[in-house]
């Protein structure tokens, strides 16, 4: 009985750590999914009061319908030029000679953003406001008529709302108003493609981390079950 008790204790010591590893692995994968569910905006080259390229990353959260339209609200820019996208039509809306909205609409017969995938929408523009963060509320429309309005600000306590507005963080300009010219508008096809490449690399890294977490969890479960079977087998042999 003492030997059996010792083996049971050892098994428990083995099973608990691997079970914890399984939980961590599954949590890692789940965290990746949650983090990628929101519409986000990236603008690493844009400075306060300057010009640059902004890329909106738009995941499809619907289980049955593709995303067929996206409208982003801008803070009144003198210039905003959307990137050319095959299968999508763009409309730039102005008010008092300032660009206030850009709308992308999937062409008839186009797949839009299919279920389980994401799309990237880029534009080059400015000058952006001389402030640290700028919200870019976005309205996502699905083929079945459902809409997701990503327009909620983040409260002072940092709690993430259900539908947070895409927000970009702007670095300080080089020399005050002179920074407007120092950060010249991005031109050419390479600028939007570079932004898209950075976003794709980040997404791939997140998927790899999630996959590794799942493998660790699965191995932990298998190892724990094997340890338990060894204890039971030895227990029968000593009976």
Coordinates of C-alpha atoms in Angstrom, one line a residue:
X1 CA 0.0 0.0 0.0
X2 CA 2.9 2.4 0.8
X3 CA 4.4 1.8 -2.7
X4 CA 1.0 2.4 -4.3
X5 CA 0.6 5.6 -2.3
X6 CA 4.0 6.9 -3.3
X7 CA 3.2 6.2 -7.0
X8 CA -0.1 8.0 -6.8
X9 CA 1.7 11.0 -5.2
X10 CA 4.3 11.0 -8.0
X11 CA 1.6 10.8 -10.6
X12 CA -0.2 13.7 -9.1
X13 CA 3.0 15.7 -9.2
X14 CA 3.4 14.9 -12.8
X15 CA -0.2 15.5 -13.9
X16 CA -0.7 18.9 -12.2
X17 CA 2.2 20.7 -14.1
X18 CA 1.3 19.2 -17.5
X19 CA -2.4 20.0 -16.9
X20 CA -1.4 23.6 -16.2
X21 CA 0.6 23.6 -19.4
X22 CA -2.4 22.4 -21.3
X23 CA -4.5 25.3 -19.9
X24 CA -1.8 27.8 -20.8
X25 CA -1.5 26.3 -24.3
X26 CA -5.2 26.5 -25.0
X27 CA -5.4 30.0 -23.5
X28 CA -2.6 31.2 -25.7
X29 CA -4.5 30.1 -28.8
X30 CA -7.8 31.6 -27.6
X31 CA -6.0 34.9 -26.8
X32 CA -4.8 35.1 -30.4
X33 CA -8.3 34.7 -31.7
X34 CA -9.8 37.4 -29.4
X35 CA -7.0 39.9 -30.2
X36 CA -7.5 39.5 -33.9
X37 CA -11.3 39.9 -33.8
X38 CA -11.4 43.7 -33.8
X39 CA -10.9 46.2 -36.6
X40 CA -7.5 47.8 -36.0
X41 CA -5.5 50.6 -37.6
X42 CA -1.7 50.8 -38.1
X43 CA 0.3 53.9 -39.0
X44 CA 3.9 53.5 -37.8
X45 CA 5.2 56.2 -40.1
X46 CA 2.7 59.0 -39.4
X47 CA 3.6 61.8 -37.1
X48 CA 1.6 64.4 -35.3
X49 CA 0.7 67.1 -37.9
X50 CA 2.3 64.9 -40.7
X51 CA 1.4 62.7 -43.6
X52 CA 1.7 59.0 -44.1
X53 CA 0.0 55.7 -44.8
X54 CA -2.7 54.2 -42.6
X55 CA -3.8 50.5 -42.9
X56 CA -7.0 49.2 -41.5
X57 CA -7.0 45.5 -40.7
X58 CA -10.6 44.1 -41.0
X59 CA -11.4 40.6 -39.8
X60 CA -14.7 38.9 -40.8
X61 CA -16.5 38.0 -37.6
X62 CA -19.7 36.6 -39.3
X63 CA -20.2 32.9 -39.4
X64 CA -22.2 33.0 -42.7
X65 CA -21.8 36.3 -44.7
X66 CA -18.8 38.0 -46.3
X67 CA -17.9 41.6 -45.5
X68 CA -18.9 43.8 -48.5
X69 CA -18.3 47.3 -47.3
X70 CA -16.2 49.4 -44.9
X71 CA -16.5 53.1 -44.1
X72 CA -13.9 54.9 -42.1
X73 CA -14.4 58.4 -40.6
X74 CA -11.4 60.7 -40.8
X75 CA -10.5 63.8 -38.7
X76 CA -10.8 66.2 -41.6
X77 CA -7.7 65.7 -43.8
X78 CA -6.5 68.0 -46.6
X79 CA -5.5 64.9 -48.6
X80 CA -6.5 61.2 -48.4
X81 CA -6.0 58.8 -51.3
X82 CA -7.1 55.2 -51.0
X83 CA -4.9 52.4 -52.3
X84 CA -6.1 50.7 -55.5
X85 CA -7.8 47.4 -54.6
X86 CA -9.0 44.8 -57.1
X87 CA -12.6 43.9 -56.6
X88 CA -13.4 47.0 -54.5
X89 CA -14.8 50.5 -55.4
X90 CA -13.8 53.5 -53.3
X91 CA -15.6 56.8 -52.6
X92 CA -13.9 59.7 -50.9
X93 CA -16.2 62.1 -49.1
X94 CA -15.3 65.7 -48.5
X95 CA -16.7 68.5 -46.4
X96 CA -15.4 72.1 -46.6
X97 CA -12.6 70.8 -48.8
X98 CA -11.5 68.3 -46.1
X99 CA -11.7 64.6 -46.5
X100 CA -14.1 63.2 -43.8
X101 CA -14.8 59.7 -45.0
X102 CA -13.5 56.9 -47.2
X103 CA -15.9 54.1 -48.2
X104 CA -14.8 50.8 -49.8
X105 CA -17.6 48.7 -51.4
X106 CA -17.1 45.2 -52.9
X107 CA -17.9 45.0 -56.6
X108 CA -20.9 42.9 -57.7
X109 CA -19.7 39.3 -57.9
X110 CA -16.7 40.0 -55.8
X111 CA -16.1 37.7 -52.7
X112 CA -15.5 40.7 -50.5
X113 CA -13.9 39.5 -47.3
X114 CA -14.9 35.8 -47.0
X115 CA -15.9 34.1 -43.7
X116 CA -12.9 33.3 -41.6
X117 CA -10.6 35.7 -43.4
X118 CA -9.5 39.3 -43.1
X119 CA -8.8 42.3 -45.4
X120 CA -6.5 45.3 -45.4
X121 CA -7.6 48.8 -46.5
X122 CA -4.9 51.4 -46.9
X123 CA -4.9 55.1 -47.7
X124 CA -2.2 57.8 -47.8
X125 CA -3.1 61.2 -46.3
X126 CA -2.7 64.1 -43.9
X127 CA -1.9 66.3 -42.2
X128 CA -3.1 64.4 -39.2
X129 CA -4.0 66.3 -35.9
X130 CA -1.2 67.3 -33.6
X131 CA -2.2 64.9 -30.9
X132 CA -0.9 61.6 -29.6
X133 CA -3.8 59.4 -30.6
X134 CA -6.4 59.7 -33.3
X135 CA -9.6 57.5 -33.5
X136 CA -10.8 56.4 -36.9
X137 CA -14.4 55.0 -36.4
X138 CA -15.3 52.3 -38.9
X139 CA -18.6 50.9 -40.0
X140 CA -18.3 47.3 -41.3
X141 CA -21.2 45.9 -43.4
X142 CA -21.9 42.3 -44.3
X143 CA -23.7 40.8 -47.3
X144 CA -26.7 39.8 -45.1
X145 CA -27.2 43.5 -44.0
X146 CA -25.7 43.1 -40.6
X147 CA -23.4 46.0 -39.5
X148 CA -20.6 46.3 -37.0
X149 CA -20.1 49.9 -35.9
X150 CA -16.5 50.1 -34.5
X151 CA -16.9 53.6 -32.9
X152 CA -16.6 53.2 -29.1
X153 CA -13.8 55.2 -27.4
X154 CA -11.7 53.5 -24.7
X155 CA -12.6 54.9 -21.3
X156 CA -10.0 56.5 -19.0
X157 CA -9.5 53.3 -17.0
X158 CA -8.3 51.5 -20.1
X159 CA -11.1 48.9 -20.2
X160 CA -11.7 47.8 -23.8
X161 CA -15.2 48.4 -25.0
X162 CA -17.2 45.8 -27.0
X163 CA -16.7 47.7 -30.3
X164 CA -13.6 49.8 -29.9
X165 CA -12.8 52.4 -32.6
X166 CA -9.6 51.8 -34.5
X167 CA -7.0 54.1 -33.1
X168 CA -3.6 55.1 -34.2
X169 CA -0.8 56.5 -32.1
X170 CA 1.3 59.3 -33.6
X171 CA 4.8 60.2 -32.7
X172 CA 5.7 63.9 -32.1
X173 CA 6.7 65.8 -35.2
X174 CA 10.3 66.8 -35.9
X175 CA 10.1 70.6 -35.4
X176 CA 6.6 71.7 -34.6
X177 CA 4.8 73.0 -37.7
X178 CA 7.8 72.4 -39.8
X179 CA 7.2 68.7 -39.2
X180 CA 4.3 68.9 -41.7
X181 CA 6.9 69.0 -44.5
X182 CA 9.4 66.7 -42.9
X183 CA 6.9 63.9 -42.9
X184 CA 6.0 64.0 -46.6
X185 CA 3.1 62.0 -48.0
X186 CA 4.0 58.4 -48.8
X187 CA 4.0 57.8 -52.5
X188 CA 4.2 54.8 -54.8
X189 CA 2.9 51.3 -54.4
X190 CA 5.6 50.2 -52.0
X191 CA 4.3 52.2 -49.0
X192 CA 0.9 50.4 -48.7
X193 CA 2.5 47.0 -49.5
X194 CA 5.1 47.5 -46.8
X195 CA 2.4 48.2 -44.3
X196 CA 0.5 45.1 -45.4
X197 CA 3.7 43.0 -45.1
X198 CA 4.3 44.1 -41.5
X199 CA 0.7 43.3 -40.6
X200 CA 0.8 39.9 -42.2
X201 CA 4.1 39.1 -40.4
X202 CA 2.5 40.0 -37.1
X203 CA -0.5 37.9 -37.9
X204 CA 1.7 34.9 -38.8
X205 CA 3.7 35.2 -35.6
X206 CA 0.5 35.2 -33.6
X207 CA -0.8 32.1 -35.3
X208 CA 2.6 30.3 -34.7
X209 CA 2.4 31.2 -31.0
X210 CA -1.1 29.9 -30.8
X211 CA -0.2 26.7 -32.6
X212 CA 2.7 26.1 -30.2
X213 CA 0.5 26.7 -27.2
X214 CA -2.0 24.1 -28.5
X215 CA 0.8 21.5 -29.1
X216 CA 2.1 22.0 -25.6
X217 CA -1.3 21.6 -24.2
X218 CA -2.0 18.4 -26.2
X219 CA 1.4 16.9 -25.1
X220 CA 0.7 17.7 -21.5
X221 CA -2.7 15.9 -21.6
X222 CA -1.2 12.8 -23.2
X223 CA 1.7 12.7 -20.7
X224 CA -0.7 13.1 -17.8
X225 CA -3.0 10.2 -19.0
X226 CA 0.1 8.0 -19.6
X227 CA 1.3 8.6 -16.1
X228 CA -2.1 7.8 -14.6
X229 CA -2.2 4.5 -16.6
X230 CA 1.2 3.5 -15.3
X231 CA 0.1 4.0 -11.7
X232 CA -3.0 2.0 -12.2
X233 CA -1.1 -0.9 -13.9
X234 CA 1.4 -1.0 -11.1
X235 CA -1.4 -0.9 -8.5
X236 CA -3.0 -4.0 -10.1
X237 CA 0.4 -5.8 -10.1
X238 CA 0.8 -5.3 -6.4
X239 CA -2.7 -6.3 -5.5

